[in-house]
Amino acid sequence: MNVYEAATKRRTVRKFKQDRIQADILKKFVDAARLSPQGANLQALKYIIVTEKTLTDIIFTATSWAGYIRPTHNPQENERPVAYIVPLVDSEIKNTNYDNDAGAAIQTILLTAYEEGIASCWLGAINKEIIKNTLEIPDKYIIHSLIALGYPAESPEVVKVGEDGSIKYYKDESGVLHVPKRCLDDVLIMVK
Ligand SMILES: Cc1cc2nc3c(=O)[nH]c(=O)nc-3n(C[C@H](O)[C@H](O)[C@H](O)COP(=O)(O)O)c2cc1C
C-alpha cells in the first residue's frame, strides 16, 4: 500500500471486530506519530495505549459516536473498539496552539493503522474527566482527543456531495455508511 492509497481509502470506522490488537502493533503507531512534523520541533505530544478490557469498557462510556445519525450508528456491545490511543499534550512543553501538532500526529496514527488493516475513529466528543480519572492521568497532561481502534467490521463508502450540498454522512437501507466528500474541483481554488 502506498501513502496515496492509505490517505484516500482510509475511512472512519465505528464498528469493530472483537479480535485483540497486539501491543507491538499499537506501539508502532505511536513510534510513527513521534516522528510527525511538530511546530518548532517541540514534540509536546505524549500517548497512552489502552487495551485492558476493564479500562476500554469504561472509556467507551466517555465516547459519543456519529453525531449526524446518533444513536443509530453507535457501536453495539460486540462492535466496540478493542483499543484506544489517548494523545496527550505535555503542558510543561507547550500549553497553547497544539492542535496542528496533534492533527499531524493523529493522522499519522490513523494512516499507519490503516496500512496494518486496523480501523480507527478519531473522537473529539469525549468526556475528558472520565478518561483522566480512569487512567489516572497526571494534571500536567492535557487530553487532546481519543483514537478508537480495532479490526474493521464495516466498510463505509465515499460519495460525492449531493446537489443539496449536504456533507452529513448517512446510512443506506442496508446499513452501509456513506460519507459525502467535496470533489477536487470544489476544493482546488486555482492552479497558477
Ligand atoms: C477532530 C475530529 C473529531 C472527531 N470526533 C468524532 C466523534 O466524536 N465521534 C465520531 O463518531 N466521529 C468523530 N470524528 C470522525 C468524523 O466524523 C469523520 O472523520 C468524518 O465524518 C469524515 O469521515 P472519514 O474520516 O471517513 O473521511 C472526528 C473527526 C475529527 C477529525
CSV table of C-alpha atoms and ligand atoms in Angstrom, one decimal:
chain,number,residue,atom,x,y,z
A,1,MET,CA,0.0,0.0,0.0
A,2,ASN,CA,1.4,3.4,-0.8
A,3,VAL,CA,0.7,6.7,1.0
A,4,TYR,CA,-1.8,8.0,-1.5
A,5,GLU,CA,-3.8,4.8,-1.3
A,6,ALA,CA,-3.9,5.0,2.5
A,7,ALA,CA,-4.8,8.7,2.5
A,8,THR,CA,-7.7,8.2,0.1
A,9,LYS,CA,-9.0,4.8,1.1
A,10,ARG,CA,-8.9,5.3,4.9
A,11,ARG,CA,-12.4,5.9,6.4
A,12,THR,CA,-13.6,6.4,9.9
A,13,VAL,CA,-14.9,3.1,11.2
A,14,ARG,CA,-17.3,2.8,14.1
A,15,LYS,CA,-17.9,-1.0,14.1
A,16,PHE,CA,-15.1,-3.3,15.1
A,17,LYS,CA,-14.4,-7.0,15.3
A,18,GLN,CA,-13.5,-8.1,18.8
A,19,ASP,CA,-10.1,-9.5,17.9
A,20,ARG,CA,-7.3,-8.1,20.1
A,21,ILE,CA,-4.6,-6.0,18.6
A,22,GLN,CA,-1.0,-6.9,19.7
A,23,ALA,CA,0.7,-4.2,21.8
A,24,ASP,CA,3.7,-4.1,19.5
A,25,ILE,CA,1.5,-3.1,16.6
A,26,LEU,CA,-0.1,-0.3,18.7
A,27,LYS,CA,3.4,0.8,19.7
A,28,LYS,CA,4.4,1.0,16.1
A,29,PHE,CA,1.7,3.6,15.5
A,30,VAL,CA,3.0,5.8,18.3
A,31,ASP,CA,6.5,5.4,17.0
A,32,ALA,CA,5.4,6.8,13.7
A,33,ALA,CA,3.5,9.6,15.4
A,34,ARG,CA,6.6,10.7,17.4
A,35,LEU,CA,8.3,11.4,14.0
A,36,SER,CA,5.4,13.5,12.6
A,37,PRO,CA,6.0,17.2,11.8
A,38,GLN,CA,5.7,19.4,15.0
A,39,GLY,CA,5.8,23.1,15.3
A,40,ALA,CA,9.3,24.3,16.5
A,41,ASN,CA,10.0,20.6,16.8
A,42,LEU,CA,8.8,20.9,20.4
A,43,GLN,CA,7.2,17.3,20.5
A,44,ALA,CA,4.8,18.0,23.3
A,45,LEU,CA,2.5,15.1,22.3
A,46,LYS,CA,2.6,12.1,24.5
A,47,TYR,CA,0.5,8.9,24.3
A,48,ILE,CA,-1.3,6.3,26.4
A,49,ILE,CA,-2.2,2.9,24.8
A,50,VAL,CA,-5.2,1.2,26.4
A,51,THR,CA,-6.1,-2.4,25.7
A,52,GLU,CA,-7.3,-3.8,29.0
A,53,LYS,CA,-10.9,-4.8,28.7
A,54,THR,CA,-11.9,-3.3,32.1
A,55,LEU,CA,-10.5,0.0,31.0
A,56,THR,CA,-11.8,0.0,27.4
A,57,ASP,CA,-15.2,-0.7,28.8
A,58,ILE,CA,-15.1,2.4,31.0
A,59,ILE,CA,-13.5,4.6,28.3
A,60,PHE,CA,-16.3,3.6,25.9
A,61,THR,CA,-18.7,5.4,28.3
A,62,ALA,CA,-16.8,8.6,27.7
A,63,THR,CA,-17.3,8.5,23.9
A,64,SER,CA,-20.0,9.7,21.5
A,65,TRP,CA,-20.5,8.4,18.0
A,66,ALA,CA,-21.6,9.6,14.6
A,67,GLY,CA,-23.4,12.7,15.7
A,68,TYR,CA,-25.3,13.3,12.4
A,69,ILE,CA,-27.2,10.0,12.8
A,70,ARG,CA,-27.0,9.4,16.6
A,71,PRO,CA,-27.7,7.0,18.0
A,72,THR,CA,-28.2,4.7,15.0
A,73,HIS,CA,-24.5,4.2,14.4
A,74,ASN,CA,-23.3,3.7,17.9
A,75,PRO,CA,-21.1,0.6,18.2
A,76,GLN,CA,-23.1,-2.2,19.7
A,77,GLU,CA,-21.7,-4.3,22.6
A,78,ASN,CA,-19.9,-6.7,20.2
A,79,GLU,CA,-18.7,-3.9,17.9
A,80,ARG,CA,-16.8,-1.7,20.4
A,81,PRO,CA,-13.2,-0.6,19.9
A,82,VAL,CA,-10.7,-3.1,21.4
A,83,ALA,CA,-8.0,-0.4,21.9
A,84,TYR,CA,-7.6,3.3,22.4
A,85,ILE,CA,-4.7,5.6,22.0
A,86,VAL,CA,-5.0,8.8,24.0
A,87,PRO,CA,-3.0,11.7,22.6
A,88,LEU,CA,-1.9,14.0,25.4
A,89,VAL,CA,-0.2,17.4,25.3
A,90,ASP,CA,2.6,17.8,27.9
A,91,SER,CA,1.7,21.3,29.2
A,92,GLU,CA,5.2,21.7,30.5
A,93,ILE,CA,6.4,21.7,26.9
A,94,LYS,CA,3.5,23.5,25.3
A,95,ASN,CA,0.1,24.6,26.5
A,96,THR,CA,-1.4,26.6,23.7
A,97,ASN,CA,-1.6,26.2,19.9
A,98,TYR,CA,-1.1,22.5,19.9
A,99,ASP,CA,-4.0,21.4,17.6
A,100,ASN,CA,-1.8,21.4,14.5
A,101,ASP,CA,0.8,19.3,16.2
A,102,ALA,CA,-1.9,16.9,17.4
A,103,GLY,CA,-3.5,16.8,14.0
A,104,ALA,CA,-0.3,15.8,12.3
A,105,ALA,CA,0.5,13.1,14.9
A,106,ILE,CA,-3.0,11.7,15.0
A,107,GLN,CA,-3.4,11.5,11.2
A,108,THR,CA,-0.1,9.6,11.2
A,109,ILE,CA,-1.5,7.1,13.6
A,110,LEU,CA,-4.7,6.7,11.6
A,111,LEU,CA,-2.8,6.1,8.3
A,112,THR,CA,-0.2,3.8,9.9
A,113,ALA,CA,-3.1,1.8,11.5
A,114,TYR,CA,-4.9,1.6,8.1
A,115,GLU,CA,-1.8,0.2,6.5
A,116,GLU,CA,-1.8,-2.6,9.1
A,117,GLY,CA,-5.5,-3.4,8.4
A,118,ILE,CA,-6.6,-1.7,11.6
A,119,ALA,CA,-9.5,0.7,11.5
A,120,SER,CA,-9.9,3.8,13.6
A,121,CYS,CA,-12.2,6.6,14.7
A,122,TRP,CA,-10.8,9.9,15.9
A,123,LEU,CA,-13.0,11.1,18.7
A,124,GLY,CA,-13.4,14.7,19.8
A,125,ALA,CA,-16.7,14.4,21.5
A,126,ILE,CA,-15.4,12.8,24.7
A,127,ASN,CA,-15.7,13.1,28.4
A,128,LYS,CA,-12.2,14.0,29.4
A,129,GLU,CA,-12.9,13.8,33.1
A,130,ILE,CA,-13.9,10.1,32.9
A,131,ILE,CA,-10.7,9.4,30.8
A,132,LYS,CA,-8.5,11.3,33.1
A,133,ASN,CA,-9.8,9.6,36.2
A,134,THR,CA,-10.0,6.1,34.7
A,135,LEU,CA,-6.4,6.2,33.5
A,136,GLU,CA,-5.1,8.3,36.4
A,137,ILE,CA,-3.5,10.8,34.1
A,138,PRO,CA,-1.4,13.4,35.9
A,139,ASP,CA,-2.6,17.0,35.8
A,140,LYS,CA,0.3,18.3,33.6
A,141,TYR,CA,-1.1,16.3,30.6
A,142,ILE,CA,-3.9,17.8,28.5
A,143,ILE,CA,-6.1,15.2,27.0
A,144,HIS,CA,-6.4,16.3,23.3
A,145,SER,CA,-8.8,13.7,21.9
A,146,LEU,CA,-9.1,10.0,21.6
A,147,ILE,CA,-8.4,7.4,18.9
A,148,ALA,CA,-10.6,4.3,18.9
A,149,LEU,CA,-9.1,1.2,17.2
A,150,GLY,CA,-10.0,-2.3,16.1
A,151,TYR,CA,-10.2,-4.5,13.1
A,152,PRO,CA,-13.0,-3.2,10.9
A,153,ALA,CA,-16.5,-4.7,10.9
A,154,GLU,CA,-17.9,-2.2,8.5
A,155,SER,CA,-16.8,-0.6,5.2
A,156,PRO,CA,-18.0,3.0,4.8
A,157,GLU,CA,-18.1,4.4,1.3
A,158,VAL,CA,-17.2,7.8,-0.1
A,159,VAL,CA,-19.9,9.5,-2.2
A,160,LYS,CA,-19.9,12.9,-3.9
A,161,VAL,CA,-21.6,15.7,-2.0
A,162,GLY,CA,-25.2,15.7,-3.3
A,163,GLU,CA,-27.0,18.5,-5.1
A,164,ASP,CA,-28.4,19.7,-1.8
A,165,GLY,CA,-24.8,20.4,-0.7
A,166,SER,CA,-25.1,18.3,2.5
A,167,ILE,CA,-21.9,16.9,3.9
A,168,LYS,CA,-23.7,14.8,6.5
A,169,TYR,CA,-22.9,11.1,6.4
A,170,TYR,CA,-25.9,8.8,6.2
A,171,LYS,CA,-26.7,5.1,6.2
A,172,ASP,CA,-28.3,3.4,3.2
A,173,GLU,CA,-31.1,0.8,3.5
A,174,SER,CA,-28.6,-2.0,4.1
A,175,GLY,CA,-26.8,0.0,6.9
A,176,VAL,CA,-23.7,1.0,4.9
A,177,LEU,CA,-22.4,4.4,5.9
A,178,HIS,CA,-22.0,6.9,3.0
A,179,VAL,CA,-19.6,9.7,3.6
A,180,PRO,CA,-20.0,12.7,1.2
A,181,LYS,CA,-16.8,14.4,0.2
A,182,ARG,CA,-16.4,17.5,-1.9
A,183,CYS,CA,-14.9,16.9,-5.3
A,184,LEU,CA,-11.5,18.1,-6.4
A,185,ASP,CA,-12.9,20.9,-8.5
A,186,ASP,CA,-14.7,22.3,-5.5
A,187,VAL,CA,-11.7,22.4,-3.2
A,188,LEU,CA,-8.9,23.3,-5.6
A,189,ILE,CA,-9.4,27.0,-6.0
A,190,MET,CA,-6.7,27.6,-8.6
A,191,VAL,CA,-3.5,26.3,-10.1
A,192,LYS,CA,-1.3,29.2,-11.1
B,1,LIG,C1,-11.2,16.4,15.2
B,1,LIG,C2,-12.2,15.2,14.9
B,1,LIG,C3,-13.1,14.9,15.8
B,1,LIG,C4,-14.0,13.8,15.6
B,1,LIG,N1,-14.8,13.4,16.6
B,1,LIG,C5,-15.7,12.4,16.3
B,1,LIG,C6,-16.5,11.9,17.4
B,1,LIG,O1,-16.5,12.4,18.5
B,1,LIG,N2,-17.4,10.9,17.1
B,1,LIG,C7,-17.4,10.3,15.9
B,1,LIG,O2,-18.2,9.3,15.7
B,1,LIG,N3,-16.6,10.7,14.9
B,1,LIG,C8,-15.7,11.7,15.1
B,1,LIG,N4,-14.9,12.1,14.1
B,1,LIG,C9,-14.9,11.4,12.8
B,1,LIG,C10,-15.6,12.3,11.7
B,1,LIG,O3,-16.9,12.2,11.8
B,1,LIG,C11,-15.1,11.7,10.3
B,1,LIG,O4,-13.7,11.9,10.1
B,1,LIG,C12,-15.9,12.4,9.2
B,1,LIG,O5,-17.3,12.0,9.2
B,1,LIG,C13,-15.3,12.0,7.8
B,1,LIG,O6,-15.3,10.6,7.6
B,1,LIG,P1,-13.9,10.0,7.2
B,1,LIG,O7,-12.9,10.0,8.3
B,1,LIG,O8,-14.3,8.5,6.9
B,1,LIG,O9,-13.4,10.7,6.0
B,1,LIG,C14,-14.0,13.1,14.3
B,1,LIG,C15,-13.0,13.5,13.3
B,1,LIG,C16,-12.1,14.6,13.6
B,1,LIG,C17,-11.1,14.9,12.6
